[in-house]
């Protein structure tokens, strides 16, 4: 037995530890239990809980009295083990009763999963075919299959509330069918929804797990390691959870009391909240996982692995122990004597970006990396070895950082000087002085002091980012601070003193003996009475500076030689003047109503009411100068043609005598 803890959730592995042979005497067993801790902590709930070979499926009967484990897929039709249906990998279906083998039949294609519809007594089989085969157990015959759009179907499930049948395809879709009408009622494209910005998909995500919960909730697992939570009323997933291993999801289960979803691949079992997606706890068995089963109404978890050995895990927070092993609740305190933490003290947590910097992305999915949260755990020795190969000077940097930390620790034991920030030093010094005065006043009046801006994280960027440096030469600063010229001189003097003290500390590593802090505090503050004169003085200075700037700009304008600028006219447009262009631009910026009023005023638009009550608008297009010249030229040409035209009346034929000419 082992005890592990992750996120303060204890998991008891009841199938781990050394077992004793039955032929040993009681005296030898007691001696071994005293010497070996694993033997002493061994709790064997079920005798010989192993399979002869690999176990692929494990389930618990509805009454919770029987655990069934096989190498093929099966389904219990009764509350106990009296009616069981097995699906073999050779297309055969076997029916077993309480007495043993009952009947055997075959389906046309190799099956992969099946579900039982209780209201109609129909078995739905999916597999290496686009058809879903239906076998009615009441009539004892096959019914017409359901024709899906998929090439193959991997898994299926039936909602126990309203009987909706769903099948997961190799194309990454989920097709939902209504057994009453035998018609498809919905189609979900889970492959496209499973691809997120943080996931790397190298192949098409197929559906590998499917589970209903209640009337509207459905969880879908993909072959690329994602779990999608759906509300049947929407085609978009509510939540997408990535296992980070890139391995197919083997099993998905719901734990309703804590709103948890249990999803398992061949490496890890994750339990996470179905509302927020936050990891509740996780479990990594010693062997690869084939199937997971949650014991009903309890905190026991059963696993089927690639080895004959099956796992039994007890998590008290998920629920109580089953009735047949209720003593586990009383033994939890004794089992926690030597808990084994899975905080991974010998592991280094790295993100996907860290793996890219180290060139270790090819290790994702291998035993060297353990997926956890948004990153991975890797052996700390491997991390340091690779880090040293990538950056040979990393040790020197680490050594310098340690030395610097030691020096800072020794400096903290001395008398601390006022450390001023790099940005807005004068403002920081002003705030420090105000804080000292406030402390004195609050000490006398015993009033609670207000928080200081220097110690407030909301304003720390003001003393770190150079973009927030106060410009003392700006007009606003000089007008809003009329006494800044005199008060700043005192502050600058004190600032220079502090800088000299810091420089002296760096050079000699000794505490400087500077001027007492109260030396300047006793100076008079009578200059504040002259604030009006100071403001006037600042205004006069600003006016003089502005006058000097205008003279400089005028001098620069006089020295500047203007060069002609050329503009290219677009094809199909005629240039008239810059004034017309400006007028045209202003006209285009106006609304349609304003343009109509202007054109009506110019006589280009006429509005008339018709007999049926509607309005009739007539637009007169404005002609350009070139068009007018062309029309005038055409008019002159027509007039010239009329004057030069000769009459053709004399060419009319006359009647002649004699024979006609043939």
XYZ file of C-alpha atoms in Angstrom:
662
model
C 0.000 0.000 0.000
C 1.231 3.476 -0.847
C -0.113 6.913 0.025
C 0.385 9.808 -2.381
C -0.849 13.372 -2.206
C -1.411 15.932 -4.932
C -3.214 19.240 -4.348
C -3.784 18.071 -0.752
C -5.817 15.083 -1.983
C -4.605 11.757 -0.585
C -4.775 8.658 -2.793
C -4.299 5.207 -1.275
C -2.958 2.577 -3.655
C -4.352 -0.667 -2.241
C -2.890 -2.911 -4.946
C 0.726 -1.800 -4.480
C 3.179 -3.521 -2.185
C 4.665 -6.894 -1.416
C 2.468 -9.893 -0.737
C 3.319 -12.968 1.312
C 2.948 -16.540 0.081
C 0.144 -18.517 1.689
C 2.418 -21.453 2.591
C 4.479 -19.343 5.031
C 3.926 -19.984 8.690
C 2.443 -17.343 10.946
C 5.746 -16.923 12.776
C 7.638 -16.133 9.563
C 4.890 -13.782 8.426
C 5.119 -11.836 11.692
C 8.906 -11.697 11.390
C 8.734 -10.358 7.838
C 6.124 -7.790 8.804
C 8.420 -6.461 11.530
C 11.387 -6.150 9.170
C 9.763 -5.022 5.914
C 7.582 -1.889 5.937
C 5.950 -2.744 2.596
C 4.822 -6.098 3.901
C 3.494 -4.546 7.104
C 1.509 -1.915 5.185
C 0.115 -4.417 2.697
C -3.696 -4.509 2.486
C -5.026 -7.136 0.110
C -8.702 -6.378 -0.350
C -9.386 -8.984 -3.056
C -7.516 -12.251 -3.271
C -5.862 -12.985 -6.648
C -7.225 -9.822 -8.243
C -5.303 -10.474 -11.453
C -5.911 -11.577 -15.027
C -4.056 -14.418 -16.763
C -3.122 -11.981 -19.525
C -3.759 -8.354 -20.353
C -6.985 -6.760 -19.088
C -8.682 -4.245 -21.401
C -12.067 -3.574 -19.788
C -13.171 -3.339 -16.160
C -16.674 -2.544 -14.876
C -18.789 -2.811 -11.748
C -22.321 -4.183 -11.721
C -25.162 -1.774 -11.042
C -25.778 -3.172 -7.570
C -22.113 -2.691 -6.689
C -21.636 -6.322 -5.645
C -19.553 -7.601 -8.557
C -16.431 -6.442 -10.382
C -15.984 -7.757 -13.920
C -12.754 -7.599 -15.899
C -12.229 -9.074 -19.375
C -10.011 -8.830 -22.426
C -12.923 -7.795 -24.641
C -15.735 -5.277 -24.439
C -18.808 -6.318 -22.498
C -22.025 -4.918 -21.024
C -24.182 -6.096 -18.125
C -27.881 -6.222 -18.984
C -29.027 -6.859 -15.415
C -28.221 -5.299 -12.058
C -25.923 -8.208 -11.211
C -23.874 -10.584 -13.349
C -26.800 -12.836 -14.418
C -27.067 -11.332 -17.940
C -23.895 -10.296 -19.759
C -23.124 -9.612 -23.431
C -19.535 -9.960 -24.704
C -18.151 -8.497 -27.936
C -15.136 -10.479 -29.196
C -12.429 -9.270 -31.527
C -13.439 -11.915 -34.119
C -16.894 -10.374 -34.790
C -18.673 -12.833 -32.476
C -21.217 -11.773 -29.841
C -21.761 -14.062 -26.846
C -24.652 -13.998 -24.397
C -24.049 -15.391 -20.915
C -26.526 -16.089 -18.170
C -25.911 -16.867 -14.520
C -25.350 -20.506 -15.375
C -22.837 -19.801 -18.159
C -22.764 -19.595 -21.968
C -26.223 -19.052 -23.515
C -26.047 -17.991 -27.196
C -23.570 -16.870 -29.873
C -24.036 -14.800 -33.060
C -21.954 -12.719 -35.455
C -21.981 -9.206 -36.956
C -20.859 -8.409 -40.548
C -17.892 -6.179 -39.617
C -15.394 -6.095 -36.767
C -16.920 -4.390 -33.761
C -15.233 -1.886 -31.442
C -17.965 -0.843 -29.001
C -21.658 -1.303 -28.295
C -24.454 0.071 -26.080
C -27.766 -1.244 -24.847
C -31.021 0.714 -25.270
C -33.267 -0.459 -22.420
C -36.665 0.893 -23.619
C -36.512 -0.983 -26.940
C -34.185 -3.862 -25.908
C -31.858 -3.001 -28.813
C -28.088 -3.517 -28.918
C -26.227 -0.946 -31.023
C -22.855 -2.139 -32.407
C -20.265 0.173 -33.991
C -16.975 -0.773 -35.591
C -15.056 -0.914 -38.866
C -18.063 0.091 -40.907
C -20.204 3.112 -41.689
C -23.270 1.226 -40.461
C -24.493 0.873 -36.892
C -25.886 -2.650 -36.453
C -29.018 -3.125 -34.343
C -29.895 -6.399 -32.633
C -33.285 -6.624 -30.939
C -33.173 -9.001 -27.972
C -36.964 -9.231 -27.612
C -37.511 -10.419 -31.191
C -34.170 -12.174 -31.473
C -33.275 -10.720 -34.882
C -31.261 -7.963 -36.527
C -33.034 -4.749 -37.533
C -32.193 -2.314 -40.309
C -28.851 -0.653 -39.511
C -28.268 3.073 -39.112
C -26.284 4.549 -42.007
C -23.747 7.154 -40.838
C -21.584 9.500 -42.906
C -18.382 8.119 -41.368
C -16.023 5.565 -42.807
C -15.681 3.865 -39.385
C -17.052 4.318 -35.864
C -14.956 3.899 -32.724
C -17.183 4.372 -29.658
C -20.831 4.901 -28.781
C -23.060 5.670 -25.830
C -26.786 6.041 -25.040
C -28.201 8.748 -22.809
C -30.063 7.122 -19.945
C -32.479 10.063 -19.554
C -33.974 10.538 -23.032
C -32.357 7.649 -24.945
C -30.305 9.668 -27.432
C -27.753 7.478 -29.230
C -24.330 8.977 -30.063
C -21.407 7.503 -31.971
C -17.856 8.806 -32.372
C -16.258 8.534 -35.807
C -12.708 8.308 -37.115
C -13.185 11.690 -38.821
C -13.424 13.373 -35.428
C -17.210 13.848 -35.446
C -20.017 12.792 -33.120
C -23.310 11.800 -34.741
C -26.455 11.763 -32.593
C -29.487 9.650 -33.526
C -33.022 9.375 -32.179
C -33.853 5.642 -31.704
C -37.596 6.378 -32.014
C -37.372 7.741 -35.568
C -34.027 6.161 -36.548
C -32.948 9.554 -37.911
C -29.872 11.650 -37.241
C -30.675 14.704 -35.131
C -27.245 16.299 -34.680
C -23.620 16.402 -35.819
C -20.637 17.757 -33.849
C -17.226 18.475 -35.391
C -15.029 17.742 -32.369
C -11.772 17.526 -34.332
C -11.874 21.208 -35.237
C -12.906 22.277 -31.735
C -10.112 20.272 -30.078
C -7.376 22.231 -31.871
C -6.395 25.202 -29.693
C -3.611 27.768 -29.859
C -1.467 25.848 -27.345
C -1.958 22.365 -28.786
C 0.215 20.751 -31.441
C -1.755 18.340 -33.634
C 0.171 16.072 -36.009
C -2.754 13.893 -37.092
C -6.534 14.044 -37.401
C -8.130 13.832 -33.932
C -10.488 10.858 -33.911
C -13.075 10.124 -31.227
C -11.718 7.597 -28.708
C -14.074 8.050 -25.716
C -17.678 9.152 -25.257
C -19.823 9.546 -22.151
C -23.205 11.133 -21.321
C -24.059 12.735 -17.985
C -27.619 13.746 -17.307
C -29.871 15.023 -20.062
C -27.676 17.755 -21.571
C -24.005 17.059 -20.788
C -21.629 14.972 -22.886
C -17.852 14.444 -22.648
C -15.806 13.481 -25.703
C -12.217 12.203 -25.706
C -9.946 12.399 -28.753
C -7.018 10.350 -29.962
C -4.686 13.362 -29.575
C -5.255 13.698 -25.826
C -8.035 16.295 -25.501
C -11.290 16.044 -23.561
C -14.182 18.233 -24.745
C -17.203 18.994 -22.571
C -20.408 19.763 -24.479
C -23.872 21.039 -23.748
C -26.171 19.298 -26.230
C -27.875 22.616 -26.979
C -24.680 24.061 -28.493
C -22.200 22.874 -31.102
C -19.315 24.663 -29.334
C -17.544 22.951 -26.400
C -17.921 24.431 -22.955
C -14.413 23.370 -22.008
C -11.399 21.762 -23.673
C -8.918 19.944 -21.424
C -5.566 18.759 -22.783
C -3.699 15.870 -21.122
C -0.429 17.200 -22.604
C 0.812 13.691 -23.425
C -0.618 13.411 -26.930
C -1.999 9.940 -26.111
C -5.555 8.762 -26.879
C -8.140 9.211 -24.146
C -9.137 5.723 -23.002
C -11.992 6.447 -20.621
C -14.152 9.334 -19.349
C -16.377 9.275 -16.240
C -18.405 11.801 -14.219
C -18.349 12.247 -10.442
C -21.518 14.226 -9.687
C -21.081 14.894 -5.964
C -17.936 16.998 -6.509
C -18.679 18.085 -10.119
C -15.591 16.241 -11.325
C -14.658 14.572 -14.591
C -12.258 11.609 -14.603
C -10.347 11.255 -17.856
C -7.615 8.696 -18.439
C -5.070 7.937 -21.116
C -2.499 5.151 -21.010
C -0.198 7.201 -18.758
C -2.230 9.250 -16.300
C -5.682 9.673 -14.723
C -6.745 13.273 -14.283
C -9.608 14.513 -12.132
C -10.693 18.073 -12.878
C -13.613 20.362 -12.207
C -16.118 20.384 -15.060
C -17.027 24.045 -14.488
C -13.591 25.668 -14.229
C -11.282 22.992 -15.662
C -9.019 23.241 -12.603
C -7.084 20.066 -11.764
C -8.451 18.430 -8.622
C -5.851 15.661 -8.449
C -4.118 13.184 -10.724
C -2.852 9.621 -10.530
C -0.023 7.911 -12.400
C -0.145 4.115 -12.021
C 2.955 2.013 -12.490
C 1.628 0.340 -15.652
C -0.115 1.573 -18.788
C -3.861 2.080 -18.380
C -6.447 0.390 -20.583
C -9.643 1.255 -18.747
C -10.839 3.036 -15.601
C -13.940 2.330 -13.538
C -15.331 4.421 -10.682
C -17.007 2.292 -8.040
C -20.608 3.615 -7.657
C -21.312 5.920 -4.708
C -17.826 5.530 -3.245
C -14.281 6.849 -3.412
C -12.786 3.694 -4.916
C -11.177 3.666 -8.346
C -10.379 0.528 -10.366
C -7.983 0.332 -13.308
C -7.242 -2.251 -15.989
C -3.653 -2.230 -17.232
C -1.411 -3.808 -19.845
C -0.210 -6.259 -17.218
C -2.222 -9.017 -15.517
C -2.246 -6.921 -12.371
C -5.208 -4.577 -11.851
C -5.189 -1.491 -9.662
C -7.370 -0.533 -6.694
C -7.187 3.058 -5.429
C -9.085 4.692 -2.601
C -9.701 8.473 -2.536
C -11.715 9.372 0.590
C -12.753 12.842 -0.636
C -14.626 11.335 -3.604
C -16.856 9.292 -1.320
C -16.873 6.607 1.380
C -15.473 3.129 1.032
C -17.778 0.408 -0.348
C -19.817 -1.589 2.132
C -17.710 -4.722 1.703
C -14.561 -2.807 2.749
C -15.959 -0.122 5.025
C -13.069 -0.643 7.437
C -10.886 1.462 5.110
C -12.412 4.630 6.528
C -11.100 3.681 9.982
C -7.629 2.778 8.710
C -6.860 6.028 6.897
C -5.054 7.534 9.878
C -2.827 4.479 10.234
C -2.085 4.477 6.512
C -0.826 8.072 6.653
C 2.151 7.322 8.907
C 4.672 7.495 6.080
C 2.986 9.236 3.149
C 4.869 9.485 -0.104
C 4.418 12.934 -1.613
C 4.192 13.434 -5.348
C 5.329 17.039 -5.268
C 8.330 15.914 -7.354
C 11.189 17.324 -5.283
C 13.687 15.725 -7.662
C 11.939 17.122 -10.732
C 12.050 20.446 -12.509
C 8.881 22.034 -13.873
C 9.307 23.287 -17.440
C 6.886 24.793 -19.936
C 6.693 24.051 -23.650
C 8.657 27.235 -24.344
C 11.427 26.067 -22.001
C 11.579 22.764 -23.880
C 11.925 24.649 -27.160
C 14.799 26.700 -25.755
C 16.509 23.525 -24.562
C 15.769 21.621 -27.767
C 13.843 18.870 -25.949
C 10.448 19.064 -27.657
C 11.014 15.572 -29.090
C 10.763 14.161 -25.552
C 7.062 15.076 -25.244
C 5.156 11.835 -24.777
C 8.224 9.929 -23.573
C 8.840 8.725 -19.989
C 11.351 11.551 -19.490
C 8.518 14.105 -19.230
C 5.425 13.980 -17.040
C 2.591 16.264 -18.118
C 1.334 18.505 -15.324
C -0.939 21.569 -15.557
C 0.338 23.764 -18.429
C 3.813 22.176 -18.610
C 5.867 19.116 -17.740
C 8.021 17.669 -14.953
C 11.480 16.428 -15.899
C 14.338 14.968 -13.889
C 16.384 17.752 -12.314
C 19.648 16.005 -13.220
C 18.664 15.811 -16.883
C 17.604 19.458 -16.796
C 20.937 20.667 -15.380
C 22.871 18.494 -17.807
C 21.030 19.826 -20.854
C 21.137 23.400 -19.518
C 24.918 23.134 -19.134
C 25.241 21.863 -22.708
C 23.061 24.651 -24.091
C 24.651 27.419 -21.982
C 28.171 26.512 -20.742
C 28.379 29.743 -18.742
C 25.226 29.035 -16.765
C 27.217 27.845 -13.740
C 29.257 31.043 -13.668
C 26.070 33.108 -13.798
C 24.576 30.995 -11.037
C 27.723 31.473 -8.931
C 27.685 35.247 -9.422
C 24.015 35.409 -8.448
C 24.710 33.476 -5.258
C 27.607 35.785 -4.371
C 25.440 38.826 -5.045
C 22.708 37.419 -2.809
C 25.210 36.844 0.008
C 26.445 40.415 -0.269
C 22.901 41.766 -0.165
C 22.154 39.655 2.895
C 25.153 41.119 4.721
C 24.161 44.627 3.698
C 20.677 44.231 5.111
C 22.202 43.814 8.574
C 23.649 47.325 8.457
C 21.932 50.642 8.882
C 19.774 51.098 5.811
C 19.981 54.318 3.824
C 17.180 55.776 1.784
C 17.254 54.001 -1.558
C 15.868 56.243 -4.262
C 14.475 54.873 -7.527
C 16.071 55.501 -10.907
C 13.077 57.457 -12.231
C 11.540 60.548 -10.598
C 14.111 60.756 -7.810
C 13.031 64.244 -6.751
C 9.387 63.209 -6.577
C 10.338 60.166 -4.500
C 12.386 62.353 -2.151
C 9.446 64.748 -1.824
C 7.137 61.859 -0.954
C 9.618 60.573 1.625
C 9.781 63.977 3.284
C 6.002 64.260 3.328
C 5.770 60.779 4.808
C 8.206 61.708 7.579
C 6.234 64.841 8.386
C 2.985 62.857 8.326
C 4.435 60.264 10.700
C 5.467 62.991 13.113
C 2.051 64.578 12.976
C 0.222 61.276 13.313
C 2.484 60.343 16.228
C 1.442 63.472 18.017
C -2.221 63.261 17.105
C -2.335 59.446 17.196
C -4.088 59.335 13.821
C -3.836 56.372 11.478
C -1.481 57.186 8.578
C -2.455 56.771 4.941
C -0.621 54.366 2.593
C 2.439 55.736 0.827
C 2.674 55.876 -2.967
C 6.237 54.547 -2.891
C 5.137 51.308 -1.232
C 1.990 50.892 -3.350
C 2.388 48.369 -6.188
C -0.119 50.264 -8.310
C 2.328 53.178 -8.702
C 5.623 51.279 -8.909
C 5.823 51.733 -12.693
C 5.942 55.483 -12.088
C 9.381 55.071 -10.513
C 10.639 52.369 -12.907
C 9.565 53.326 -16.426
C 11.435 56.360 -17.892
C 8.298 57.269 -19.844
C 6.796 58.527 -16.577
C 9.654 60.931 -15.846
C 8.327 64.346 -14.793
C 9.349 67.082 -17.262
C 10.240 70.054 -15.074
C 10.752 72.309 -18.095
C 7.168 71.955 -19.308
C 4.775 74.891 -19.037
C 2.267 72.980 -16.916
C 4.872 71.968 -14.352
C 6.269 75.473 -13.987
C 2.852 77.101 -13.586
C 1.367 74.508 -11.241
C 4.470 74.548 -9.044
C 5.299 78.240 -8.478
C 7.775 77.530 -5.725
C 9.453 74.626 -7.450
C 12.580 76.640 -8.274
C 13.371 77.367 -4.629
C 12.076 74.201 -2.996
C 13.767 72.020 -5.616
C 17.118 73.596 -4.813
C 16.855 72.340 -1.257
C 15.714 68.941 -2.463
C 18.483 68.721 -5.040
C 20.998 69.553 -2.355
C 19.685 66.736 -0.204
C 19.582 64.454 -3.243
C 23.251 65.113 -3.956
C 24.057 64.288 -0.335
C 22.252 60.929 -0.575
C 23.977 60.097 -3.856
C 27.349 60.857 -2.289
C 26.475 58.541 0.598
C 25.537 55.715 -1.780
C 28.707 56.225 -3.787
C 30.770 56.224 -0.610
C 29.110 52.966 0.456
C 29.940 51.262 -2.852
C 33.580 52.333 -2.759
C 34.496 51.743 0.883
C 31.681 49.373 2.010
C 31.367 51.496 5.147
C 28.520 53.482 6.565
C 28.944 57.154 5.600
C 28.614 59.848 8.176
C 26.579 62.485 6.432
C 24.700 65.492 7.453
C 21.945 64.877 10.024
C 18.497 64.556 8.593
C 17.256 67.413 10.757
C 19.924 69.849 9.584
C 17.830 71.328 6.838
C 14.453 70.716 8.360
C 14.864 73.771 10.567
C 15.226 76.142 7.639
C 12.586 78.758 7.196
C 9.682 78.298 4.823
C 8.856 81.989 4.464
C 9.374 81.846 0.700
C 5.891 80.400 0.280
C 4.473 83.910 0.736
C 5.946 85.020 -2.562
C 4.049 82.514 -4.678
C 2.178 85.236 -6.613
C 5.387 86.942 -7.659
C 6.902 83.609 -8.555
C 3.948 82.770 -10.792
C 4.213 86.118 -12.569
C 7.928 85.575 -12.994
C 7.349 82.156 -14.499
C 4.733 83.578 -16.881
C 7.112 86.306 -18.032
C 9.820 83.712 -18.610
C 7.425 81.553 -20.595
C 6.359 84.510 -22.742
C 9.974 85.412 -23.438
C 10.771 81.823 -24.379
C 7.751 81.683 -26.695
C 8.812 84.971 -28.328
C 12.304 83.613 -28.904
C 10.843 80.443 -30.437
C 8.639 82.471 -32.807
C 11.607 84.552 -33.925
C 13.606 81.390 -34.574
C 10.748 79.882 -36.611
C 10.403 83.128 -38.615
C 14.120 83.158 -39.294
C 14.004 79.561 -40.448
C 11.028 80.300 -42.725
C 12.861 83.186 -44.346
C 15.892 81.033 -44.997
C 13.839 78.219 -46.419
C 13.689 78.147 -50.235
C 10.412 76.799 -51.531
C 10.622 74.395 -54.424
C 7.788 73.796 -56.907
C 5.779 70.699 -56.267
C 4.215 68.681 -59.042
C 0.945 66.784 -58.787
C -0.142 64.012 -61.083
C -3.754 63.994 -62.252
C -5.522 60.653 -62.319
C -6.489 59.152 -65.657
C -9.914 60.239 -66.904
C -10.015 63.433 -64.797
C -9.674 67.015 -66.000
C -7.802 69.609 -63.968
C -9.500 72.956 -63.665
C -8.166 74.588 -60.501
C -7.263 73.803 -56.933
C -10.321 75.718 -55.856
C -12.606 73.374 -57.781
C -10.862 70.352 -56.228
C -11.362 71.761 -52.760
C -15.014 72.523 -53.539
C -15.516 69.006 -54.877
C -13.917 67.490 -51.770
C -16.136 69.569 -49.485
C -19.182 68.522 -51.487
C -18.276 64.844 -51.144
C -17.947 65.206 -47.364
C -21.496 66.558 -47.082
C -24.569 64.403 -46.551
C -26.905 63.413 -49.368
C -29.567 65.797 -48.096
C -27.190 68.770 -48.156
C -25.957 67.869 -51.636
C -29.544 67.618 -52.936
C -30.391 71.042 -51.506
C -27.281 72.574 -53.097
C -27.967 70.982 -56.487
C -31.633 72.052 -56.363
C -30.448 75.587 -55.664
C -28.159 75.478 -58.705
C -30.943 74.130 -60.890
C -29.417 70.687 -61.345
C -32.203 68.861 -59.498
C -35.932 69.316 -59.853
C -38.451 67.693 -57.499
C -42.068 67.194 -58.557
C -45.035 65.424 -56.992
C -46.785 62.756 -59.057
C -50.460 61.919 -59.118
C -50.092 58.804 -56.982
C -48.502 60.681 -54.108
C -44.851 59.859 -54.726
C -42.074 62.240 -55.672
C -40.146 62.478 -58.907
C -36.540 63.699 -58.997
C -34.873 64.838 -62.210
C -31.080 65.266 -62.218
C -29.197 67.417 -64.738
C -25.672 66.142 -65.073
C -22.965 68.730 -64.820
C -20.784 68.840 -67.912
C -17.086 69.451 -67.858
C -15.332 72.134 -69.905
C -13.989 69.520 -72.297
C -17.479 68.144 -72.925
C -18.829 71.643 -73.541
C -16.058 72.378 -76.065
C -16.724 69.077 -77.797
C -20.450 69.835 -78.045
C -19.736 73.323 -79.461
C -17.367 71.829 -82.063
C -19.988 69.271 -83.091
C -22.592 72.023 -83.412
C -20.303 74.123 -85.667
C -19.513 71.066 -87.737
C -23.210 70.383 -88.332
C -23.789 73.998 -89.381
C -20.881 73.885 -91.865
C -22.233 70.656 -93.322
C -25.645 72.288 -93.871
C -24.130 75.247 -95.743
C -22.009 73.051 -98.018
C -24.757 70.569 -98.784
C -26.038 70.624 -102.428
C -29.496 69.667 -103.593
C -29.898 66.267 -105.263
C -33.249 67.014 -106.917
C -31.821 67.080 -110.460
C -30.853 63.458 -110.165
C -34.439 62.300 -110.240
C -35.175 59.857 -113.140
C -37.262 61.019 -116.157
C -39.521 58.930 -118.399
C -37.761 58.094 -121.732
C -39.066 56.747 -124.919
C -37.997 53.482 -126.518
C -37.229 50.096 -125.128
C -36.162 49.771 -121.592
C -32.608 48.777 -120.894
C -32.172 45.244 -119.692
